[in-house]
CSV table of C-alpha atoms in Angstrom, one decimal:
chain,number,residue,atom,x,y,z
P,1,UNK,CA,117.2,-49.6,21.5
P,2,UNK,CA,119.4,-52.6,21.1
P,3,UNK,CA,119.6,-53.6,24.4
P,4,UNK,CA,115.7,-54.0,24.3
P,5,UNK,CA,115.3,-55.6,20.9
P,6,UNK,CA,114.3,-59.7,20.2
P,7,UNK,CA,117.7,-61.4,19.0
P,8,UNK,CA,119.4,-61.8,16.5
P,9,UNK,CA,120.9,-58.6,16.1
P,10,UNK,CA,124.1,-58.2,13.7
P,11,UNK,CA,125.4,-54.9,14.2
P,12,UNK,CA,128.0,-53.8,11.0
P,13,UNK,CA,129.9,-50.5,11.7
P,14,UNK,CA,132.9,-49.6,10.1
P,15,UNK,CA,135.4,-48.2,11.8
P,16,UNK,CA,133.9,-44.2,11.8
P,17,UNK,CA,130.5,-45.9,12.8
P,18,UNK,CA,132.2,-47.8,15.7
P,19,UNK,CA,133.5,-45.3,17.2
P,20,UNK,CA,130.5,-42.6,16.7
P,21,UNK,CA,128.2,-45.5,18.1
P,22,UNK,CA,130.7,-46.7,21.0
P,23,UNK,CA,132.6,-43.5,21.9
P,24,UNK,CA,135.9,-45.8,21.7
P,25,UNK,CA,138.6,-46.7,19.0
P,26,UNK,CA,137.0,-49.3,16.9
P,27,UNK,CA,139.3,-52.6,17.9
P,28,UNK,CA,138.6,-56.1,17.8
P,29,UNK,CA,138.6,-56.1,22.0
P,30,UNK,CA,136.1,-53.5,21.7
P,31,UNK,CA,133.9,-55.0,19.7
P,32,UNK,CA,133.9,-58.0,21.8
P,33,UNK,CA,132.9,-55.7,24.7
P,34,UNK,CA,129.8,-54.3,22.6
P,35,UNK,CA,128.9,-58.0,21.7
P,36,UNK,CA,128.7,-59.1,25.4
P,37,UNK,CA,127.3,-55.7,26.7
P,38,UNK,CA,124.4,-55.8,24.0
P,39,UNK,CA,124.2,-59.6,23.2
P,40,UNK,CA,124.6,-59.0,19.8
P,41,UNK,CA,126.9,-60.1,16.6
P,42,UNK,CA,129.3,-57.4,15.8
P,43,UNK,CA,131.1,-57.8,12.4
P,44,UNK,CA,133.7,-54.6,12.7
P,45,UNK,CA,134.3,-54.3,9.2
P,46,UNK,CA,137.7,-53.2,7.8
P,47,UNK,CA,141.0,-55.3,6.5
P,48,UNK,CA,140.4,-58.1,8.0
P,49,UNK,CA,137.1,-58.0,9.3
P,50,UNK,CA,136.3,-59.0,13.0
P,51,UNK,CA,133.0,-60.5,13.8
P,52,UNK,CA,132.5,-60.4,17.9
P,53,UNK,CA,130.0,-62.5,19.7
P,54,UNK,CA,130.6,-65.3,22.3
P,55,UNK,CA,133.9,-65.7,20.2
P,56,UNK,CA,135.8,-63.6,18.0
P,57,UNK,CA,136.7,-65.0,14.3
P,58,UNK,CA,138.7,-63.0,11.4
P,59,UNK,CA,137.5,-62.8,8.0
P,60,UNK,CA,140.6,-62.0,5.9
P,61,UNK,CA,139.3,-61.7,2.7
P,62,UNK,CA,138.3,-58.3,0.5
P,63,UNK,CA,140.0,-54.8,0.7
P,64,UNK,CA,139.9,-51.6,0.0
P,65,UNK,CA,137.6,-51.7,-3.0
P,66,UNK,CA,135.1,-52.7,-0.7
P,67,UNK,CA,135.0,-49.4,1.5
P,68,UNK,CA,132.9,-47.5,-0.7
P,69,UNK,CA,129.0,-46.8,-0.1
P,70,UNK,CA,126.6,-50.1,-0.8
P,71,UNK,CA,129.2,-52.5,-0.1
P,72,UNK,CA,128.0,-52.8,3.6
P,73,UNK,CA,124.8,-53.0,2.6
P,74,UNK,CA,125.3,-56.1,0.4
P,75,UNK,CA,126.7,-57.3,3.6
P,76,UNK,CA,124.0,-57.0,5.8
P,77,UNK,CA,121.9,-58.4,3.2
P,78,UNK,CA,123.9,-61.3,2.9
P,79,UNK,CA,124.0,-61.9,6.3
P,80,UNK,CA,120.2,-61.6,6.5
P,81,UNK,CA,120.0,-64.0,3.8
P,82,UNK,CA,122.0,-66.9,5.8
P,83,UNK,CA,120.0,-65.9,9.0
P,84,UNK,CA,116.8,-66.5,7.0
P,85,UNK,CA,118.1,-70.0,6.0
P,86,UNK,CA,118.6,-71.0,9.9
P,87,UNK,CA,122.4,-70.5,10.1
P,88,UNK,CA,123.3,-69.7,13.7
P,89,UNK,CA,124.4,-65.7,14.1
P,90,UNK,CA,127.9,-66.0,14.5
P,91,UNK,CA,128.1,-68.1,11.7
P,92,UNK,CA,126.2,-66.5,9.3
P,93,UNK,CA,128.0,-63.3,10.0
P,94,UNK,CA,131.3,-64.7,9.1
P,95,UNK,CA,130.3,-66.8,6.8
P,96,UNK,CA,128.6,-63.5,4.9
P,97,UNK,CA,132.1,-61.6,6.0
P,98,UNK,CA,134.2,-63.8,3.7
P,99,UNK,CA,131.7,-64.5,0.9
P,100,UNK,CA,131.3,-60.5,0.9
P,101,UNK,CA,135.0,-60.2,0.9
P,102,UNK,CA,135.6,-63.0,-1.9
P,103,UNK,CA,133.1,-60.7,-4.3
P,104,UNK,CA,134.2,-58.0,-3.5
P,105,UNK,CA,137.9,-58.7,-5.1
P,106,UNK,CA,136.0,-58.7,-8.4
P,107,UNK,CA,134.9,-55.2,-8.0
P,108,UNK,CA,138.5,-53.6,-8.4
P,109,UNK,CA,139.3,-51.2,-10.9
P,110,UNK,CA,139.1,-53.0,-14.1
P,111,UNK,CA,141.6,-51.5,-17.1
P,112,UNK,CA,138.4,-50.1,-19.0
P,113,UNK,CA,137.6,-48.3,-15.7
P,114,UNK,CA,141.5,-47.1,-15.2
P,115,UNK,CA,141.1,-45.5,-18.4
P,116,UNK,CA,138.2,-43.7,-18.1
P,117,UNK,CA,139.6,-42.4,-15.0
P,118,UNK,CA,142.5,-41.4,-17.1
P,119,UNK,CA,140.5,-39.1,-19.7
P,120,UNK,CA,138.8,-37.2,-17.1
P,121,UNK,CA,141.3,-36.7,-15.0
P,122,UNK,CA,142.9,-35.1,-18.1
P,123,UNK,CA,139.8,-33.1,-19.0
P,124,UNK,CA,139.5,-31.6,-15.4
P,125,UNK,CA,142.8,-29.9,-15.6
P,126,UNK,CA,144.1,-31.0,-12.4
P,127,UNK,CA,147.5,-29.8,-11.5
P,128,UNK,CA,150.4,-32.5,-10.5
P,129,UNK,CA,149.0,-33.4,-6.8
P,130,UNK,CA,145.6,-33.8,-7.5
P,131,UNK,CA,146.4,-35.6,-10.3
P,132,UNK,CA,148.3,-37.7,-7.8
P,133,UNK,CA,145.9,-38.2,-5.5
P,134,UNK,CA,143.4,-39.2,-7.9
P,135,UNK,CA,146.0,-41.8,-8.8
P,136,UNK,CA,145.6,-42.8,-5.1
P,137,UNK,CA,142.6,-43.1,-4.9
P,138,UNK,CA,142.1,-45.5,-7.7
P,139,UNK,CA,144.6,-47.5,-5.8
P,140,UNK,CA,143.0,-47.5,-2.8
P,141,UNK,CA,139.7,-45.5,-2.4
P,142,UNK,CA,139.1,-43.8,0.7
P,143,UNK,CA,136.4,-44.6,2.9
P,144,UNK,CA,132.9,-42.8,2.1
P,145,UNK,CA,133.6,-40.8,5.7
P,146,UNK,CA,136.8,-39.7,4.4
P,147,UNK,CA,135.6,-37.7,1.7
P,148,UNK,CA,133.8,-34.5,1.5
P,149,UNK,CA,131.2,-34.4,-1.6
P,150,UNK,CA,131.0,-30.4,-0.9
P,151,UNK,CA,134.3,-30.0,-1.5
P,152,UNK,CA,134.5,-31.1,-5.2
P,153,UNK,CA,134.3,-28.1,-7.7
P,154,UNK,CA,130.7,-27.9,-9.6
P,155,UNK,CA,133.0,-27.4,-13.0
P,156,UNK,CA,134.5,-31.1,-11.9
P,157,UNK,CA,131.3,-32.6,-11.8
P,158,UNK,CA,129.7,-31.9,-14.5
P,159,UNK,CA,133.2,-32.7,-16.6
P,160,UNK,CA,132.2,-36.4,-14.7
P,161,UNK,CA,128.5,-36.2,-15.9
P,162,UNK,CA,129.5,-34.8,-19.3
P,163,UNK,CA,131.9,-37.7,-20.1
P,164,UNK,CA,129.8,-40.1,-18.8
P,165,UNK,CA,127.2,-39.5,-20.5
P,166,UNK,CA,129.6,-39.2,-23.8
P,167,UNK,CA,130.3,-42.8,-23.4
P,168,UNK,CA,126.8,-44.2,-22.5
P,169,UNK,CA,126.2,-42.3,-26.2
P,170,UNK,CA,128.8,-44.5,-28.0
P,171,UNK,CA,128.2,-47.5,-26.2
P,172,UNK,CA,124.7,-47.2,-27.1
P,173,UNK,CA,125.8,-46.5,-31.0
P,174,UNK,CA,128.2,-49.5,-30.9
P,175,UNK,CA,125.6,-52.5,-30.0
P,176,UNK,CA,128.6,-54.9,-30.0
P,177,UNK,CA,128.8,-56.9,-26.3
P,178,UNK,CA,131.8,-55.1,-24.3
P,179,UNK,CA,132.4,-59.0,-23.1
């Protein structure tokens, strides 16, 4: 259990997590209460980002295009990589907050992306709201807890895997550098 493990221990929930693990609304007072009732680091991750331990700092960069599976593991991998160097806990937690949320801005839709996004949408068929919420969610994606993989149509899927693999077949036909 945590409370019987050697520190230091970084715990990283998102909001969902938080509260699943905690039982309470995920807020930065809470996490401060988990950080002294576990003697951990907890970075509650969100827009901004809180990182409880004996004090509580605010990471204010990223967004949404970081709430998307992965992204929170690059995290904790970042923050293990500062750790490894000797940075003390809190530090290295924020520290790997804001360098996380710095990279992360470079993962937003690019144009090429948008208008991928564009042809399938059109070769799905959608009707006019979930052609609008599609829109939204390139936007701003939900987080992975939001969204129910069961619930999208086999037909829509393999449109996805059928168009992708169309364009790995002409980028691989047109060996000229995308860059």
């Amino acid at each position: 259990s945590v409370l019987e493990r050697r520190p230091p221990t970084v715990l990283t929930p998102h909001a969902g997590e938080f509260e699943r693990l905690t039982g309470v609304p995920a807020t930065h007072v809470e996490a401060m209460r988990l950080a002294a009732a576990t003697g951990s680091v907890v970075v509650l991750k969100g827009n901004p980002t809180f990182v409880a331990g004996r004090d509580l700092t605010v990471a204010r960069s990223g967004g949404p295009e970081l709430a998307s599976i992965g992204t929170g593991d690059v995290l904790a991998g970042t923050i293990g990589a500062f750790l490894a160097r000797g940075i003390d806990t809190e530090e290295a937690a924020w520290s790997a907050a804001v360098v996380h949320g710095v990279a992360g801005a470079a993962l937003s839709v690019s144009s090429a992306e948008r208008d991928f996004i564009h042809r399938l949408v059109a070769r799905l068929h959608l009707d006019a709201e979930e052609a609008l919420q599609v829109e939204g969610w390139i936007k701003v994606p939900p987080p992975p807890d939001d969204v129910d993989r069961t619930s999208v149509p086999h037909e829509h899927r393999q449109v996805f895997l059928d168009t992708v693999r169309e364009m790995m077949q002409a980028a691989l036909a047109d060996p000229a550098p995308s860059r």
